[in-house]
Coordinates of C-alpha atoms and ligand atoms in Angstrom, one line a residue:
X207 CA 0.0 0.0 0.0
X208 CA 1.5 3.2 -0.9
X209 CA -1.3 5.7 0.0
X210 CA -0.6 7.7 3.3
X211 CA -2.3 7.9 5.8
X212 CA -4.3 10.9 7.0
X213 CA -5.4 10.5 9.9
X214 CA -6.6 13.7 10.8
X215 CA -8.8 13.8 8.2
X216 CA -12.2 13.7 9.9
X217 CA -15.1 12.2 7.7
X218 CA -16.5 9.0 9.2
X219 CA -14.8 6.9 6.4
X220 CA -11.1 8.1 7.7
X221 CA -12.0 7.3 10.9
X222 CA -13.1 3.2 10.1
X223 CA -10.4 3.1 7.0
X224 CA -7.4 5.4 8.0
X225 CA -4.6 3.0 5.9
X226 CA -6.4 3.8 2.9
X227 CA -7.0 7.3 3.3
X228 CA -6.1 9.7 1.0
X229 CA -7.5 13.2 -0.8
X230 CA -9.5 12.3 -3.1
X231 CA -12.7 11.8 -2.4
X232 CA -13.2 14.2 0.5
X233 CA -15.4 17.3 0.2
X234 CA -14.2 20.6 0.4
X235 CA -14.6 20.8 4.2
X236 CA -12.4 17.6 5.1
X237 CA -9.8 18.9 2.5
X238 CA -10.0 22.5 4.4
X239 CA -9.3 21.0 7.7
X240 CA -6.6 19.1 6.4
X241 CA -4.7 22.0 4.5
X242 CA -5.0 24.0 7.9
X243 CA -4.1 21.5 10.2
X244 CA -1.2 21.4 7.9
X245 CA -0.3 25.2 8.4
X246 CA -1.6 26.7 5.2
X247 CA -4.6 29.6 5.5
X248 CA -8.1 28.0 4.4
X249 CA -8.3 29.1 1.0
X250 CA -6.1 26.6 0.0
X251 CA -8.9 23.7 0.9
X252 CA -10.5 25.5 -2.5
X253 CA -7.5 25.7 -4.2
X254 CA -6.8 21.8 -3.7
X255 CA -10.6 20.9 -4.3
X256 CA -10.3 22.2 -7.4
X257 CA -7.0 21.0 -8.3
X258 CA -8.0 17.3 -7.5
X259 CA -11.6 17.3 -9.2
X260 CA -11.0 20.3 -12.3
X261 CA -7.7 20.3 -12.6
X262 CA -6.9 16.8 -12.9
X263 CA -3.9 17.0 -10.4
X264 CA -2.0 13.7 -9.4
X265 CA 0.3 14.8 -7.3
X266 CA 0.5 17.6 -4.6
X267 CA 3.9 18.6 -6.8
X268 CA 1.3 19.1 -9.7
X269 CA -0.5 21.7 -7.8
X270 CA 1.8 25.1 -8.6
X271 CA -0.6 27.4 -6.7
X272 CA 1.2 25.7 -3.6
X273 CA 4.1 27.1 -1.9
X274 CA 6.9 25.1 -3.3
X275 CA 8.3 24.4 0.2
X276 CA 5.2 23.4 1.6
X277 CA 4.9 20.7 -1.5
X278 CA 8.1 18.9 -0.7
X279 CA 7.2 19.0 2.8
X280 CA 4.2 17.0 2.3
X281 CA 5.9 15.1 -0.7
X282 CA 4.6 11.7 1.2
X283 CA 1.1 12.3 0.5
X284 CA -1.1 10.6 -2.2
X285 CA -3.7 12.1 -4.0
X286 CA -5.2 8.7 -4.8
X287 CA -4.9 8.2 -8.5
X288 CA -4.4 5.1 -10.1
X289 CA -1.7 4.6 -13.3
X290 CA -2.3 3.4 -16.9
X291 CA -1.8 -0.6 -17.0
X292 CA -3.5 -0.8 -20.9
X293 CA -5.6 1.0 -22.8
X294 CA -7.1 0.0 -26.2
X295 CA -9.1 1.9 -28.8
X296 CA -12.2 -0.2 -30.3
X297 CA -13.5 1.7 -34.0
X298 CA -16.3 3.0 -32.6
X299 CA -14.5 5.2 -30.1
X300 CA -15.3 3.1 -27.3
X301 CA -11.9 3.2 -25.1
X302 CA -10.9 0.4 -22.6
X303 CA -8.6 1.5 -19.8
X304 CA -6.8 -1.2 -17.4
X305 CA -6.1 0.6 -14.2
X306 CA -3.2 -0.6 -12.1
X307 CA -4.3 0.6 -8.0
X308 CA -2.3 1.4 -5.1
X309 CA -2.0 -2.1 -4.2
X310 CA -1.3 -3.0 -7.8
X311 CA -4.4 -4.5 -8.3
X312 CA -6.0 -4.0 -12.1
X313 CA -9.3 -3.0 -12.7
X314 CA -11.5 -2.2 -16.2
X315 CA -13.3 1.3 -16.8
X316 CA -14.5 2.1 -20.3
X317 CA -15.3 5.5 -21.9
X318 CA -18.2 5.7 -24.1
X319 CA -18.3 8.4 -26.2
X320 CA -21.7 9.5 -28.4
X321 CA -22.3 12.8 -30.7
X322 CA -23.8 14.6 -27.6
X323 CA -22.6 12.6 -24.1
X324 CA -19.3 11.3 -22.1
X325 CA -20.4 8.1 -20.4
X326 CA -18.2 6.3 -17.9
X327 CA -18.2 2.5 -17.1
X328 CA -17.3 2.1 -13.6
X329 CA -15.8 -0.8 -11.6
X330 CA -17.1 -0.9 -8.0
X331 CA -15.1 -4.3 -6.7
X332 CA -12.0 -5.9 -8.1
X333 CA -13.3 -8.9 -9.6
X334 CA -16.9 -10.0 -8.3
X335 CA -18.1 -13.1 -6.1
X336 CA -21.4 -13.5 -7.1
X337 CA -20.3 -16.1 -10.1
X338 CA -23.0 -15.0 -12.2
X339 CA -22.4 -17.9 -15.1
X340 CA -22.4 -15.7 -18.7
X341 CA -19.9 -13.0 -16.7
X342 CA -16.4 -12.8 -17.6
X343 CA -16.1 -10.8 -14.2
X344 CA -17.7 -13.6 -11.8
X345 CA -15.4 -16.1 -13.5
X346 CA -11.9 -14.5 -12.2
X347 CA -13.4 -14.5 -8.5
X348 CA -13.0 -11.9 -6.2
X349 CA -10.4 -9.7 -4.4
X350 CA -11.5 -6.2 -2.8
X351 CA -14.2 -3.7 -2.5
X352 CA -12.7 -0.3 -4.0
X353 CA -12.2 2.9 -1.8
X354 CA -14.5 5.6 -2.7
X355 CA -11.4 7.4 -4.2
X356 CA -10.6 4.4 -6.4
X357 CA -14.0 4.7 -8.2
X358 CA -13.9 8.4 -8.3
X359 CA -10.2 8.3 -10.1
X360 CA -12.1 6.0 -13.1
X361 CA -14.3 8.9 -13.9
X362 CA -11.3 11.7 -14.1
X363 CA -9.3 9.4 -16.0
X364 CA -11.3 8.7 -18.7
X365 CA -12.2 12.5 -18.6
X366 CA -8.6 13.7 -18.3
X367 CA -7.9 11.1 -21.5
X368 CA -10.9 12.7 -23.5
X369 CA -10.1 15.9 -22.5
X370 CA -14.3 16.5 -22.5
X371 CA -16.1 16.7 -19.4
X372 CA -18.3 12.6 -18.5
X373 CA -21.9 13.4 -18.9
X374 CA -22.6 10.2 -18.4
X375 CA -21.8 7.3 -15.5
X376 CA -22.8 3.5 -15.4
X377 CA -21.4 0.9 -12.5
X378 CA -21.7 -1.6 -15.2
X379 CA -18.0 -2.4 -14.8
X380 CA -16.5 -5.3 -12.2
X381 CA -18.0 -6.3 -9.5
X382 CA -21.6 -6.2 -7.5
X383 CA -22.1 -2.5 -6.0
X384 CA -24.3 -3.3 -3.3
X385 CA -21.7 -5.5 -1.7
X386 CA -19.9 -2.0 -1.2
X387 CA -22.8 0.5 -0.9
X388 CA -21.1 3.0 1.5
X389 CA -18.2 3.6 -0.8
X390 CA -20.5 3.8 -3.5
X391 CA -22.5 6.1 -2.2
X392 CA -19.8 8.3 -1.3
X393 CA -18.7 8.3 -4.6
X394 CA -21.6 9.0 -5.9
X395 CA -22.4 11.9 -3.6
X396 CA -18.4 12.8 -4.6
X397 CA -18.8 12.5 -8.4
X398 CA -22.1 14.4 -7.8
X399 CA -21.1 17.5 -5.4
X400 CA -17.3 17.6 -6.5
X401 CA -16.9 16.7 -9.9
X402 CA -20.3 18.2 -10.7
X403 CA -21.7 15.7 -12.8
X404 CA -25.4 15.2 -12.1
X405 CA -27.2 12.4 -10.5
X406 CA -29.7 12.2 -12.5
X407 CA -27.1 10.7 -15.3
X408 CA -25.8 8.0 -13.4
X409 CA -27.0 4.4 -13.4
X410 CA -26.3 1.8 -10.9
X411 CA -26.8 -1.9 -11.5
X412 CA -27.2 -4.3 -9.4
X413 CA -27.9 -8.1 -9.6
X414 CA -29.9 -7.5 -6.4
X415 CA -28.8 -8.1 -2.6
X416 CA -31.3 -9.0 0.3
X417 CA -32.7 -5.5 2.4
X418 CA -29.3 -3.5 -0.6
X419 CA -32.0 -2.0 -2.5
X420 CA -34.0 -0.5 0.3
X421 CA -31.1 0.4 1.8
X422 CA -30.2 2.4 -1.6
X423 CA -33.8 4.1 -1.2
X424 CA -32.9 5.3 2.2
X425 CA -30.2 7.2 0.6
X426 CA -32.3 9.1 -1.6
X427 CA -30.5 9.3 -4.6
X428 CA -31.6 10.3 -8.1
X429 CA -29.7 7.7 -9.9
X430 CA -31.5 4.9 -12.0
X431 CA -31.5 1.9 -10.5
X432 CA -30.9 -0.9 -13.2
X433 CA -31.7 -4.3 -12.0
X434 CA -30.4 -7.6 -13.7
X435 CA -33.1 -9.8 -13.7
X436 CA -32.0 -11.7 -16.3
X437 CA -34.7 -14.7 -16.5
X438 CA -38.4 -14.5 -16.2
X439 CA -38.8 -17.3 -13.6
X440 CA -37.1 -18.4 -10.4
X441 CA -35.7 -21.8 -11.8
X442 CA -34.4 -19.9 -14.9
X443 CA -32.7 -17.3 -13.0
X444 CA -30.6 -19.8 -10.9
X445 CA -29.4 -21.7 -13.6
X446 CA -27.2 -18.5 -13.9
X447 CA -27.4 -16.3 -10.9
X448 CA -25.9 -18.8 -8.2
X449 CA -26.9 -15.7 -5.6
X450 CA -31.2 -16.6 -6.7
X451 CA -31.0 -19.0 -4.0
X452 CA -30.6 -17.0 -1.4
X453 CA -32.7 -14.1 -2.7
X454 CA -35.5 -15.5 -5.1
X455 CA -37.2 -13.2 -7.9
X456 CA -40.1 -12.8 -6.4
X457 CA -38.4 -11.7 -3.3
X458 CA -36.2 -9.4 -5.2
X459 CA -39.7 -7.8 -7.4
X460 CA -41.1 -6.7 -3.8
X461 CA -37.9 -5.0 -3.0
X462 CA -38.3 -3.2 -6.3
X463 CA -41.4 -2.4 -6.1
X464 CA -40.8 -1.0 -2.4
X465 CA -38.1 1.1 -3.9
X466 CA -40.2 2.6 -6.2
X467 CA -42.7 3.3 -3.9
X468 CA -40.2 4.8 -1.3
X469 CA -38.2 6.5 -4.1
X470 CA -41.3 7.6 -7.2
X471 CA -38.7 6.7 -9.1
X472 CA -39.0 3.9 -12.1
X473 CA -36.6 0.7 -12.0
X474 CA -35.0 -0.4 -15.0
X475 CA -34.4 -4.5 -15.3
X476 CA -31.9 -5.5 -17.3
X477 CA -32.4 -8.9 -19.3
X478 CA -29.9 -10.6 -20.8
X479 CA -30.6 -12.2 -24.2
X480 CA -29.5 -16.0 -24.1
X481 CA -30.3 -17.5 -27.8
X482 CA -32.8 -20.9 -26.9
X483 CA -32.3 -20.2 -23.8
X484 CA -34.1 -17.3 -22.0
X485 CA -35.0 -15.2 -25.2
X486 CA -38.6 -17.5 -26.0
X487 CA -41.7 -16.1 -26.4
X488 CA -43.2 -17.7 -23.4
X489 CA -40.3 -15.9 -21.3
X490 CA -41.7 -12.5 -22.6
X491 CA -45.0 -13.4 -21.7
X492 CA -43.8 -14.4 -17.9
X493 CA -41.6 -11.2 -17.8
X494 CA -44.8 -9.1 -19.1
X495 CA -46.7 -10.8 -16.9
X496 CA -44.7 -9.7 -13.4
X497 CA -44.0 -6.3 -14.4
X498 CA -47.4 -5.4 -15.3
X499 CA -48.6 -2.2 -13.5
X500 CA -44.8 -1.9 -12.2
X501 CA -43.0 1.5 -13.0
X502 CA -40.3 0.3 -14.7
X503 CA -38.4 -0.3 -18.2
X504 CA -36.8 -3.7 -19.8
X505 CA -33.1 -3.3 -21.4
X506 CA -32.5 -6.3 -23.1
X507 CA -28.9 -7.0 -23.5
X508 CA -27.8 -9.5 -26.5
X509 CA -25.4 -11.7 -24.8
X510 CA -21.8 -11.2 -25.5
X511 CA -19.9 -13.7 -25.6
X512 CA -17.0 -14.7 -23.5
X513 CA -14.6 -18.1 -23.8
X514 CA -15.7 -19.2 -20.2
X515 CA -19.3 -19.9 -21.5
X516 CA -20.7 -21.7 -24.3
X517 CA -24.1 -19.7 -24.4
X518 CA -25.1 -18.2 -28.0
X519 CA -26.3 -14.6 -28.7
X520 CA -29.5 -14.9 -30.8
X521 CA -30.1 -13.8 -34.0
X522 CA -31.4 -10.2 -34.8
X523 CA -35.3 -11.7 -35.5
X524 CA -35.7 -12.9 -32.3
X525 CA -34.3 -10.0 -30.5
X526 CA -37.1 -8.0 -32.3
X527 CA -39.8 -11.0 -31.7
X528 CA -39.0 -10.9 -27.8
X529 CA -39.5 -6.8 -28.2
X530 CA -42.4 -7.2 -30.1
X531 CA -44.1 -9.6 -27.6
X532 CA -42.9 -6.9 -24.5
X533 CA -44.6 -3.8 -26.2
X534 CA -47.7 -5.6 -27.1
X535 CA -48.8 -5.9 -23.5
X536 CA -47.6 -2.4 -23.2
X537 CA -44.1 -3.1 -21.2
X538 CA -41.7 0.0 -21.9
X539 CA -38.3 -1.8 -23.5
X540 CA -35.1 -0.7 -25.4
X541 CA -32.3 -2.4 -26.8
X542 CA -28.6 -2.3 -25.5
X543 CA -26.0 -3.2 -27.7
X544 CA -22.6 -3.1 -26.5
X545 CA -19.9 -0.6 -27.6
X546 CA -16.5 -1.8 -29.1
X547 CA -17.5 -5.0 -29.3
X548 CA -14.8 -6.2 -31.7
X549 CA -12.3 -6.3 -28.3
X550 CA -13.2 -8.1 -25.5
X551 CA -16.3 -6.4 -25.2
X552 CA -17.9 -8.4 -21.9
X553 CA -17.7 -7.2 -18.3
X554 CA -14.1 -8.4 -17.1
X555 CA -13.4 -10.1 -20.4
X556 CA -10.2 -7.3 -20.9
X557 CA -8.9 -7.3 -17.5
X558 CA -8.9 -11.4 -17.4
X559 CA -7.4 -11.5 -21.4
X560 CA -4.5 -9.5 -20.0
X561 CA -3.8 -9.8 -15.9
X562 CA -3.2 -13.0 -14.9
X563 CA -6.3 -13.2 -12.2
X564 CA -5.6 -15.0 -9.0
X565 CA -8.9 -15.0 -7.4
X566 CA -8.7 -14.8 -3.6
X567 CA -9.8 -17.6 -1.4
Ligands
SAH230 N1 -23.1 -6.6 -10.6 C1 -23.9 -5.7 -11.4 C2 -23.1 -5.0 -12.5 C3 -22.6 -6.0 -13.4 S1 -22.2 -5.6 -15.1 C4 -25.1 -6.4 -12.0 O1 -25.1 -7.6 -12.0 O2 -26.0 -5.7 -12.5 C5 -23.5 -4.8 -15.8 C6 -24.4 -5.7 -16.7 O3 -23.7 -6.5 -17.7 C7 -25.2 -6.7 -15.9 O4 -26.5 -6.6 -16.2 C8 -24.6 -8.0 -16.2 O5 -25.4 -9.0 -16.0 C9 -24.2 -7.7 -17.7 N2 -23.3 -8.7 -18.3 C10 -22.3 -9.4 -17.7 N3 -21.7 -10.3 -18.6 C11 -22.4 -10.1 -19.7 C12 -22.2 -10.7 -21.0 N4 -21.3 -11.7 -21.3 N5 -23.1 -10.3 -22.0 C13 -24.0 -9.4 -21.8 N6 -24.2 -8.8 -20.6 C14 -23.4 -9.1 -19.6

């Protein structure tokens, strides 16, 4: 670990994670306290907030505003931003990062660019232990939750690379975000406040976790909540979603539809196209049949495929049948086709073509 430690820093995170702490991350009031119990006048908290989340500085020696003397005095300290590992360019734009962390763990981001937006694909864990059986990610096991700062730095990379401002975020990278909702949160409340993206363009997806998605509610965020449902029946869902067991789809609906009663906010499930397998009329008919009357949106996802799997992506009629059957009993549905698909296109697929992955046990 070669982050610092701050331990004077005094947001409730520090206090349960001082090893890991470092500047990015914390508002302008935790930087403030720090730069003055540092000996430099208060203003410099604004100067170093907007060096770390404008400025793109990764290194207090970056930040030239600074009194040179008081920089190599605090030469020790890290900002929190991870290196370059990889990067690769796909022909739609679409750029893959590999991001090499403190600890030298790797993880994926991806910057999506369109004529109008910026959006971000975010990694929330390294790796991810929920195993889900088409998931390049769930295949290489799992290591770590990421720091809040570690999920903030993905954003201002890919916006530092682009040189444009993200319009856009998705934690649709590694790993299962409600397994690390505190960081999450505070990284969305960080992208949000500091880095002034809005919440309203962020999407967070989650596979679902017991009492998570109420706990998300109680946050009271304006994200979307994307939920991968994935199957339209219990027994269909656990043939790929080992974590069904414990938390069954019908168990998983009434926490949705309690969020979107708490929240008056619409839930989008995600629903993975699996060809003969999941993408059959009678499945649209089930699916249509439990989100009737439920404020909500399908994103079917045409599978992509990964070497771990043998499932088959299916064919462009019956990705329009399975629409067709959703929007004649009135369910709202889009489809999502993945960017840069020629290159390892799947969650995790680039991190495990290039990293040797040693899953923890
Ligand atoms: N753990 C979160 C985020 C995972 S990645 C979740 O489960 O929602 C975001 C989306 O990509 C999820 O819906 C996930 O199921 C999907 N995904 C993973 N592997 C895929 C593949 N090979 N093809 C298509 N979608 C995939």
């Amino acid at each position: 670990m070669t982050a610092t430690s701050i331990p004077e820093l005094s947001s409730p995170e520090m206090a349960s994670a001082p090893v890991e702490a470092c500047l990015l991350g914390q508002p302008l009031s935790a930087l403030t306290e720090w730069v003055v119990a540092h000996g430099q006048p208060a203003y410099r908290g604004k100067q170093l907030h907007g060096w770390l989340y404008q400025q793109g500085a990764r290194s207090l020696q970056d930040i030239t505003v600074f009194p040179k003397a008081w920089r190599q005095q605090m030469a020790g300290v890290t900002i929190g931003r991870s290196t370059l590992y990889h990067r690769t360019v796909a022909s739609d734009g679409t750029v893959k990062y590999l991001l090499q962390l403190a600890d030298g763990q790797i993880i994926e981001a991806v910057g999506m660019p369109t004529a109008k937006r910026l959006t971000v694909c975010v990694s929330s864990q390294v790796g991810c232990p929920m195993a889900c059986d088409f998931c390049a990610t769930g295949k290489g096991g799992f290591i770590r939750n990421l720091h809040t700062h570690e999920i903030v730095d993905q954003v201002l990379t890919v916006q530092d690379d682009f040189g444009q401002r993200v319009s856009h975020i998705v934690f649709m990278g590694m790993g299962e975000p409600l397994l690390n909702t505190d960081n999450v949160v505070a990284a969305i409340r960080c992208l949000n406040q500091d880095v002034g993206i809005s919440q309203r363009s962020m999407t967070l997806s989650t596979v679902g976790i017991a009492e998570r998605i109420r706990k998300l509610a109680e946050a009271q965020l304006q994200v979307t909540l994307a939920v991968s449902l994935h199957a339209s029946n219990q027994t269909q869902r656990l043939q790929l979603i080992p974590s069904a067991k414990a938390y069954p789809l019908e168990a998983l609906l009434e926490e949705c539809r309690d969020y979107v009663k708490l929240t008056g906010r619409r839930v989008t499930f995600e629903y993975i196209l699996l060809a003969g397998l999941n993408d059959q009329p009678e499945n649209a008919i089930e699916l249509a049949h439990h989100l009737r009357g439920f404020q909500s949106h399908v994103n079917l996802i045409p599978y992509n495929p990964i070497d771990e799997a043998d499932y088959q992506r299916p064919s462009e009629a019956s990705i329009r049948d399975f629409v067709n059957q959703l929007e004649g009993r009135h369910i709202a549905v889009s489809v999502r086709y993945s960017r840069g698909l020629e290159e390892n296109a799947a969650c995790g697929q680039l991190r495990a073509s290039k990293v040797m992955v040693t899953p923890a046990t």
